[in-house]
Each structure stands twice: as C-alpha cells, then as structure tokens.
CSV table of C-alpha atoms in Angstrom, one decimal:
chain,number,residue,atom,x,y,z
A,1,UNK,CA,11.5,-45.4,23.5
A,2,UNK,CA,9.4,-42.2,21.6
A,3,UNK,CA,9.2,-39.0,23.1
A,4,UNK,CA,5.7,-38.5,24.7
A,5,UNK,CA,4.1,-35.1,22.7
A,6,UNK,CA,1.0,-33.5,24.4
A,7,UNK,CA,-1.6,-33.8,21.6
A,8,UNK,CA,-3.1,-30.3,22.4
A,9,UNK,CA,0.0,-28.6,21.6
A,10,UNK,CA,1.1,-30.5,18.3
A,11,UNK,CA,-2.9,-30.2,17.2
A,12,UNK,CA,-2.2,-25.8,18.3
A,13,UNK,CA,1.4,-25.7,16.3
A,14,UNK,CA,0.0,-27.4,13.1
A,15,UNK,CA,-3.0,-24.8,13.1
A,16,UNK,CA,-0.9,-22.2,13.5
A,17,UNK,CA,1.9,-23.2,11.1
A,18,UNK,CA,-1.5,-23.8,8.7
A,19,UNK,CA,-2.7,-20.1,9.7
A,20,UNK,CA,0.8,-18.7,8.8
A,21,UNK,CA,1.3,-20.2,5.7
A,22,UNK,CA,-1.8,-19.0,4.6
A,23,UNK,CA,-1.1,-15.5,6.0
A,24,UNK,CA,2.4,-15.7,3.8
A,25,UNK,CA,0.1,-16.6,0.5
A,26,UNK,CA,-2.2,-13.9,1.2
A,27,UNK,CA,0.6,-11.3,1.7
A,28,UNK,CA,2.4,-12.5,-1.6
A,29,UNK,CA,-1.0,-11.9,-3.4
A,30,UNK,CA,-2.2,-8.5,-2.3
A,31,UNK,CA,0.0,-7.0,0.3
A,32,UNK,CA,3.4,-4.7,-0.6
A,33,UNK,CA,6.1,-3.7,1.6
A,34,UNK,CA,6.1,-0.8,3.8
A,35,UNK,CA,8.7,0.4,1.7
A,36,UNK,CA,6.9,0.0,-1.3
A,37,UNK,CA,3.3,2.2,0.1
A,38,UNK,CA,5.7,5.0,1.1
A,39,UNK,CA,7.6,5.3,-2.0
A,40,UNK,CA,3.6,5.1,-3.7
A,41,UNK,CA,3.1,7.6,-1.5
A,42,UNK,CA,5.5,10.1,-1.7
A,43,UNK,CA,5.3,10.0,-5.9
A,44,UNK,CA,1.8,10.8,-5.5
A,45,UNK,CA,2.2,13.6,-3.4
A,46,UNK,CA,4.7,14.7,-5.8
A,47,UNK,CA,3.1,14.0,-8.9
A,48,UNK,CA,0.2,16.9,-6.9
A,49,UNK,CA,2.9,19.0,-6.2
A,50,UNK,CA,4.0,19.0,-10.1
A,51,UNK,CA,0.7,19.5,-11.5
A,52,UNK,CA,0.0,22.4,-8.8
A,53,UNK,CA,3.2,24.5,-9.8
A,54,UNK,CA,2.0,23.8,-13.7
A,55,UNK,CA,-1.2,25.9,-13.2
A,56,UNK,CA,-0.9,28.8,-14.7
A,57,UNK,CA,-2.9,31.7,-12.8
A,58,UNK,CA,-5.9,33.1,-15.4
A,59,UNK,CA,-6.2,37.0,-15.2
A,60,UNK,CA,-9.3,38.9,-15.3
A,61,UNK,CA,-8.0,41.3,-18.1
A,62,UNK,CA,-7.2,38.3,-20.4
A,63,UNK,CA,-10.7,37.2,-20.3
A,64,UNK,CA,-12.0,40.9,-21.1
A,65,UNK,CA,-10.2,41.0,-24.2
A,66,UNK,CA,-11.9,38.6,-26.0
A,67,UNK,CA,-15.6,39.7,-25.1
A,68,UNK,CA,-14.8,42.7,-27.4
C-alpha cells in the first residue's frame, strides 16, 4: 500500500525547493561571498590610504617663486 502525502505540504516543499533553487542561481550570478566584499573592502580603504600618504604637501613659498 502507498504512503498517504498531505497535498498541501508536497504543493509548499516543491515551491520552496523551486524558490531556493532560484535563490542559488541568483546568488551565483550577482552575489560574492562575505569574504570576498571584505577583502574588496579593505583594498579599497587601502588603495585611499596609499594615495593619501603619496600627496605631497604644496608650500606657499614654492608658489611665490614663480610669480617673479
């Protein structure tokens, strides 16, 4: 004899197996690990911290010697 399955619950696991897979496809297409953000975060903030220490501090007599 077969196993008696309420209908409701089967019809409530398929969508949600449907609702995952999707979720999985849409993770693989535009999402990266939380891993991956806070390593694309950290070289930013380095990358700003580079460019900041590479500024080179412009005196006033410097631009009063070329107005000669």
């Amino acid at each position: 004899m077969a196993d008696i399955i309420n209908l409701r619950m089967a019809r409530k696991a398929k969508a949600r197996d449907a609702a995952r897979h999707e979720a999985d496809a849409s993770r693989a297409r535009h999402g990266r690990t939380r891993a991956e953000r806070g390593a694309a975060e950290a070289e930013a903030a380095r990358l700003v911290r580079v460019v900041d220490g590479a500024k080179r501090e412009r005196s006033e007599e410097a631009g009063e010697k070329g107005t000669d």
